[in-house]
Amino acid sequence: MRILIANDDGIYSPGLLALADVARDFAEVRIYAPDVEQSSMGHAITHSRPISLHRTPIGGFEAYRVNGTPADCVALGVHMWERVDLVLSGINLGSNIGNAMWHSGTLAAAKQAALLGLRGIAFSTPTAGGEPDFARLRPYVVRVMELLITEPSLSLVNVNLPPAPAGLCWTRQSVRQYDGRVVPGKDPMGRTHYWLTVAPVKGVEEGTDRWAVERGLVSITPLRLDLTDQREVTRLVAERPLRP
Ligand code: MN
């Protein structure tokens, strides 16, 4: 089995090595990761300039740094390394739950794998100012891997690990609230600038990703690529039929 590892925090992120270190117990591992941080780039791909890669062995792994987005890294990695079975992305420094999935570069790397007909799993963990305790997370990453490898029908999965996990939980995406905020500030010259950031969300729904992580459970959310609102399509076809 071949596992390709990507992320959006960049090739030198400690979360990337933590994930690769687990993956090597399951398969042959290669890393294709952005040369600089690409967080919140979503599923952007580079189309107006060529991208290149440089071999950068790191932590004993065969690794390549790419001057592109997370999705670029996976597209290029799958092209360069034949017969990849699974793409893992992360472990992201910061959770990717609820509506944050729309701009997550971590999830986009896993999503690129699913688009290519492969399997993709994204891993994220919150950071409360310091570096996550990856040794503490490791047994739970192993458990998630053991679980998901035996569920081949799951082509895209979003996993979020709390800082001190106490168990695993199947979840759905929390979509009721959006935590994105614009926060004004001042630069050293007194000029106003703006941070696009997130604010804590309160009152989360049971069974969601955010709910699980708040309770110290590893949130495992199976996702799909089809964004169609099928209920609305069915209603519209019946109520507002369109004639060619
Ligand atoms: Mn990131």
Short mmCIF file of C-alpha atoms and ligand atoms in Angstrom, two decimals:
data_model
loop_
_atom_site.label_atom_id
_atom_site.label_comp_id
_atom_site.label_asym_id
_atom_site.label_seq_id
_atom_site.Cartn_x
_atom_site.Cartn_y
_atom_site.Cartn_z
CA MET A 1 0.00 0.00 0.00
CA ARG A 2 1.13 3.54 -0.81
CA ILE A 3 0.16 6.57 1.25
CA LEU A 4 0.79 10.10 0.02
CA ILE A 5 0.93 12.77 2.72
CA ALA A 6 0.09 16.42 2.10
CA ASN A 7 -0.94 19.40 4.20
CA ASP A 8 -1.58 23.12 4.01
CA ASP A 9 0.72 24.27 6.82
CA GLY A 10 3.81 23.63 4.71
CA ILE A 11 6.40 20.88 4.50
CA TYR A 12 8.15 21.90 7.74
CA SER A 13 5.04 21.63 9.94
CA PRO A 14 5.41 19.27 12.92
CA GLY A 15 1.89 18.02 12.23
CA LEU A 16 2.98 16.65 8.86
CA LEU A 17 5.73 14.53 10.40
CA ALA A 18 3.39 13.33 13.16
CA LEU A 19 0.99 12.03 10.51
CA ALA A 20 3.72 10.50 8.35
CA ASP A 21 5.08 8.73 11.43
CA VAL A 22 1.73 6.97 11.89
CA ALA A 23 1.29 6.26 8.17
CA ARG A 24 4.62 4.40 7.95
CA ASP A 25 3.16 1.67 10.17
CA PHE A 26 0.54 1.05 7.47
CA ALA A 27 2.25 1.60 4.15
CA GLU A 28 5.03 3.02 2.05
CA VAL A 29 4.95 6.80 2.56
CA ARG A 30 5.82 9.83 0.48
CA ILE A 31 5.30 13.49 1.27
CA TYR A 32 4.26 16.15 -1.23
CA ALA A 33 3.64 19.40 0.63
CA PRO A 34 3.62 23.16 -0.02
CA ASP A 35 6.94 24.96 0.38
CA VAL A 36 5.20 27.71 2.40
CA GLU A 37 2.02 27.84 4.43
CA GLN A 38 -1.15 27.59 2.35
CA SER A 39 -3.78 27.57 5.11
CA SER A 40 -7.29 28.71 4.12
CA MET A 41 -6.47 28.41 0.43
CA GLY A 42 -9.42 26.07 0.00
CA HIS A 43 -9.36 24.01 -3.18
CA ALA A 44 -7.44 26.57 -5.24
CA ILE A 45 -5.30 25.14 -8.03
CA THR A 46 -2.48 26.90 -9.86
CA HIS A 47 -3.38 27.26 -13.52
CA SER A 48 -1.64 30.41 -14.77
CA ARG A 49 1.96 29.43 -14.08
CA PRO A 50 3.90 26.16 -13.98
CA ILE A 51 4.60 24.50 -10.63
CA SER A 52 7.80 22.78 -9.66
CA LEU A 53 8.93 20.44 -6.92
CA HIS A 54 12.19 19.90 -5.07
CA ARG A 55 13.23 16.75 -3.29
CA THR A 56 13.47 17.56 0.42
CA PRO A 57 13.95 14.40 2.53
CA ILE A 58 12.60 15.12 5.97
CA GLY A 59 12.40 12.96 9.07
CA GLY A 60 13.62 9.92 7.12
CA PHE A 61 10.77 10.25 4.60
CA GLU A 62 10.95 10.67 0.87
CA ALA A 63 9.52 14.18 0.58
CA TYR A 64 9.01 16.90 -2.01
CA ARG A 65 8.24 20.57 -1.48
CA VAL A 66 5.96 22.14 -4.06
CA ASN A 67 5.48 25.82 -4.87
CA GLY A 68 1.74 25.39 -5.11
CA THR A 69 -1.47 24.88 -3.19
CA PRO A 70 -2.48 21.80 -1.17
CA ALA A 71 -4.60 20.56 -4.09
CA ASP A 72 -1.63 21.12 -6.44
CA CYS A 73 0.56 18.98 -4.17
CA VAL A 74 -1.84 16.05 -4.34
CA ALA A 75 -2.44 16.37 -8.09
CA LEU A 76 1.30 16.50 -8.72
CA GLY A 77 2.15 13.79 -6.18
CA VAL A 78 -0.36 11.35 -7.63
CA HIS A 79 1.05 12.09 -11.08
CA MET A 80 4.66 11.55 -9.97
CA TRP A 81 4.11 8.51 -7.76
CA GLU A 82 2.09 5.76 -9.43
CA ARG A 83 -0.45 3.56 -7.65
CA VAL A 84 -1.13 5.76 -4.64
CA ASP A 85 -3.85 4.11 -2.55
CA LEU A 86 -4.63 6.76 0.01
CA VAL A 87 -3.94 10.44 0.62
CA LEU A 88 -3.66 11.77 4.16
CA SER A 89 -3.64 15.50 4.85
CA GLY A 90 -2.47 17.19 8.03
CA ILE A 91 -2.24 17.02 10.90
CA ASN A 92 -3.40 20.61 10.56
CA LEU A 93 -2.47 23.09 13.25
CA GLY A 94 -6.03 24.25 13.89
CA SER A 95 -9.35 22.46 13.70
CA ASN A 96 -11.37 22.25 10.47
CA ILE A 97 -14.94 21.87 11.60
CA GLY A 98 -18.34 23.15 10.49
CA ASN A 99 -18.31 25.79 7.78
CA ALA A 100 -14.51 26.10 7.98
CA MET A 101 -14.46 23.09 5.66
CA TRP A 102 -15.23 25.48 2.79
CA HIS A 103 -11.90 27.28 3.07
CA SER A 104 -9.77 24.52 4.54
CA GLY A 105 -6.67 23.73 2.49
CA THR A 106 -6.17 20.63 4.64
CA LEU A 107 -9.50 19.21 3.58
CA ALA A 108 -8.95 20.30 -0.02
CA ALA A 109 -5.86 18.11 -0.26
CA ALA A 110 -7.93 15.09 0.80
CA LYS A 111 -10.72 16.22 -1.52
CA GLN A 112 -8.32 16.34 -4.45
CA ALA A 113 -7.61 12.66 -3.82
CA ALA A 114 -11.33 11.88 -3.89
CA LEU A 115 -11.70 13.86 -7.14
CA LEU A 116 -8.96 11.68 -8.65
CA GLY A 117 -10.85 8.53 -7.65
CA LEU A 118 -8.63 7.83 -4.64
CA ARG A 119 -9.38 8.00 -0.95
CA GLY A 120 -8.59 11.07 1.13
CA ILE A 121 -8.56 11.63 4.89
CA ALA A 122 -7.96 15.04 6.48
CA PHE A 123 -6.67 15.34 10.06
CA SER A 124 -6.81 18.53 12.14
CA THR A 125 -6.37 19.47 15.77
CA PRO A 126 -6.98 22.75 17.61
CA THR A 127 -4.07 24.86 18.76
CA ALA A 128 -4.49 26.90 21.92
CA GLY A 129 -1.42 29.03 21.38
CA GLY A 130 1.10 26.21 21.64
CA GLU A 131 2.10 23.22 19.60
CA PRO A 132 -0.25 20.24 19.94
CA ASP A 133 0.92 17.23 21.94
CA PHE A 134 1.29 14.89 18.96
CA ALA A 135 2.52 12.00 21.12
CA ARG A 136 -0.80 12.15 22.96
CA LEU A 137 -2.75 12.22 19.69
CA ARG A 138 -0.79 9.38 18.06
CA PRO A 139 -2.76 6.37 19.40
CA TYR A 140 -5.99 8.00 18.26
CA VAL A 141 -4.64 8.70 14.79
CA VAL A 142 -3.68 5.00 14.67
CA ARG A 143 -7.19 3.97 15.74
CA VAL A 144 -8.78 6.21 13.10
CA MET A 145 -6.48 4.76 10.44
CA GLU A 146 -7.30 1.18 11.48
CA LEU A 147 -10.99 1.99 11.40
CA LEU A 148 -11.08 3.82 8.07
CA ILE A 149 -8.83 1.42 6.18
CA THR A 150 -11.47 -1.25 6.79
CA GLU A 151 -14.22 1.01 5.36
CA PRO A 152 -13.24 1.33 1.69
CA SER A 153 -16.54 2.96 0.69
CA LEU A 154 -15.55 6.12 2.58
CA SER A 155 -13.74 8.10 -0.10
CA LEU A 156 -13.48 11.40 1.79
CA VAL A 157 -13.33 11.78 5.56
CA ASN A 158 -12.72 14.79 7.78
CA VAL A 159 -11.14 13.97 11.14
CA ASN A 160 -10.71 16.45 14.01
CA LEU A 161 -8.78 15.48 17.14
CA PRO A 162 -9.34 17.28 20.46
CA PRO A 163 -6.16 18.10 22.43
CA ALA A 164 -6.70 15.19 24.84
CA PRO A 165 -8.90 12.59 23.11
CA ALA A 166 -11.09 10.24 25.15
CA GLY A 167 -12.71 8.29 22.31
CA LEU A 168 -13.98 8.33 18.74
CA CYS A 169 -17.30 9.55 17.37
CA TRP A 170 -19.01 9.49 13.93
CA THR A 171 -20.29 13.00 13.29
CA ARG A 172 -21.97 15.25 10.76
CA GLN A 173 -20.81 18.69 9.69
CA SER A 174 -22.02 21.53 11.90
CA VAL A 175 -23.55 24.05 9.49
CA ARG A 176 -25.95 26.10 11.60
CA GLN A 177 -23.42 28.71 12.63
CA TYR A 178 -20.51 30.32 10.83
CA ASP A 179 -17.57 31.38 12.99
CA GLY A 180 -15.89 33.67 10.43
CA ARG A 181 -15.37 37.28 11.60
CA VAL A 182 -13.76 40.48 10.38
CA VAL A 183 -11.77 42.11 13.19
CA PRO A 184 -10.30 45.60 12.66
CA GLY A 185 -6.92 46.55 14.11
CA LYS A 186 -4.18 49.17 13.73
CA ASP A 187 -0.77 48.76 12.13
CA PRO A 188 2.34 50.40 13.71
CA MET A 189 1.68 53.53 11.64
CA GLY A 190 -1.83 53.85 13.03
CA ARG A 191 -3.55 52.74 9.84
CA THR A 192 -6.61 50.52 10.08
CA HIS A 193 -6.31 47.00 8.80
CA TYR A 194 -8.49 43.93 9.12
CA TRP A 195 -8.09 40.34 10.26
CA LEU A 196 -10.31 37.68 8.73
CA THR A 197 -10.50 35.34 11.68
CA VAL A 198 -12.87 33.10 13.62
CA ALA A 199 -14.74 33.61 16.87
CA PRO A 200 -15.89 30.89 19.29
CA VAL A 201 -19.31 29.45 18.48
CA LYS A 202 -21.66 28.57 21.35
CA GLY A 203 -24.61 26.21 21.51
CA VAL A 204 -23.60 23.51 19.07
CA GLU A 205 -25.92 20.73 17.90
CA GLU A 206 -25.52 17.22 19.21
CA GLY A 207 -23.88 14.80 16.82
CA THR A 208 -21.87 17.43 14.97
CA ASP A 209 -18.12 17.70 14.54
CA ARG A 210 -17.88 20.72 16.85
CA TRP A 211 -19.99 19.00 19.49
CA ALA A 212 -17.72 15.94 19.50
CA VAL A 213 -14.46 17.89 19.75
CA GLU A 214 -15.86 20.00 22.59
CA ARG A 215 -16.55 16.75 24.46
CA GLY A 216 -13.05 15.43 23.96
CA LEU A 217 -14.02 12.97 21.22
CA VAL A 218 -12.25 12.48 17.93
CA SER A 219 -14.74 13.65 15.31
CA ILE A 220 -14.92 11.48 12.17
CA THR A 221 -17.13 12.99 9.46
CA PRO A 222 -17.71 11.08 6.20
CA LEU A 223 -18.11 13.60 3.36
CA ARG A 224 -19.20 13.42 -0.27
CA LEU A 225 -18.32 15.42 -3.36
CA ASP A 226 -21.92 15.91 -4.53
CA LEU A 227 -23.06 19.33 -3.30
CA THR A 228 -26.51 19.01 -4.89
CA ASP A 229 -29.45 19.88 -2.67
CA GLN A 230 -31.47 16.88 -3.83
CA ARG A 231 -34.54 17.80 -1.79
CA GLU A 232 -34.75 21.15 -3.60
CA VAL A 233 -34.18 19.55 -7.00
CA THR A 234 -37.04 17.11 -6.37
CA ARG A 235 -39.32 19.92 -5.19
CA LEU A 236 -38.45 22.23 -8.10
CA VAL A 237 -38.91 19.53 -10.74
CA ALA A 238 -42.41 18.95 -9.33
CA GLU A 239 -43.43 22.56 -8.61
CA ARG A 240 -41.52 24.56 -11.24
CA PRO A 241 -40.95 22.19 -14.17
CA LEU A 242 -38.75 23.76 -16.84
CA ARG A 243 -39.56 22.96 -20.44
CA PRO A 244 -36.76 23.08 -22.94
MN MN B 1 -3.32 24.93 8.07
#
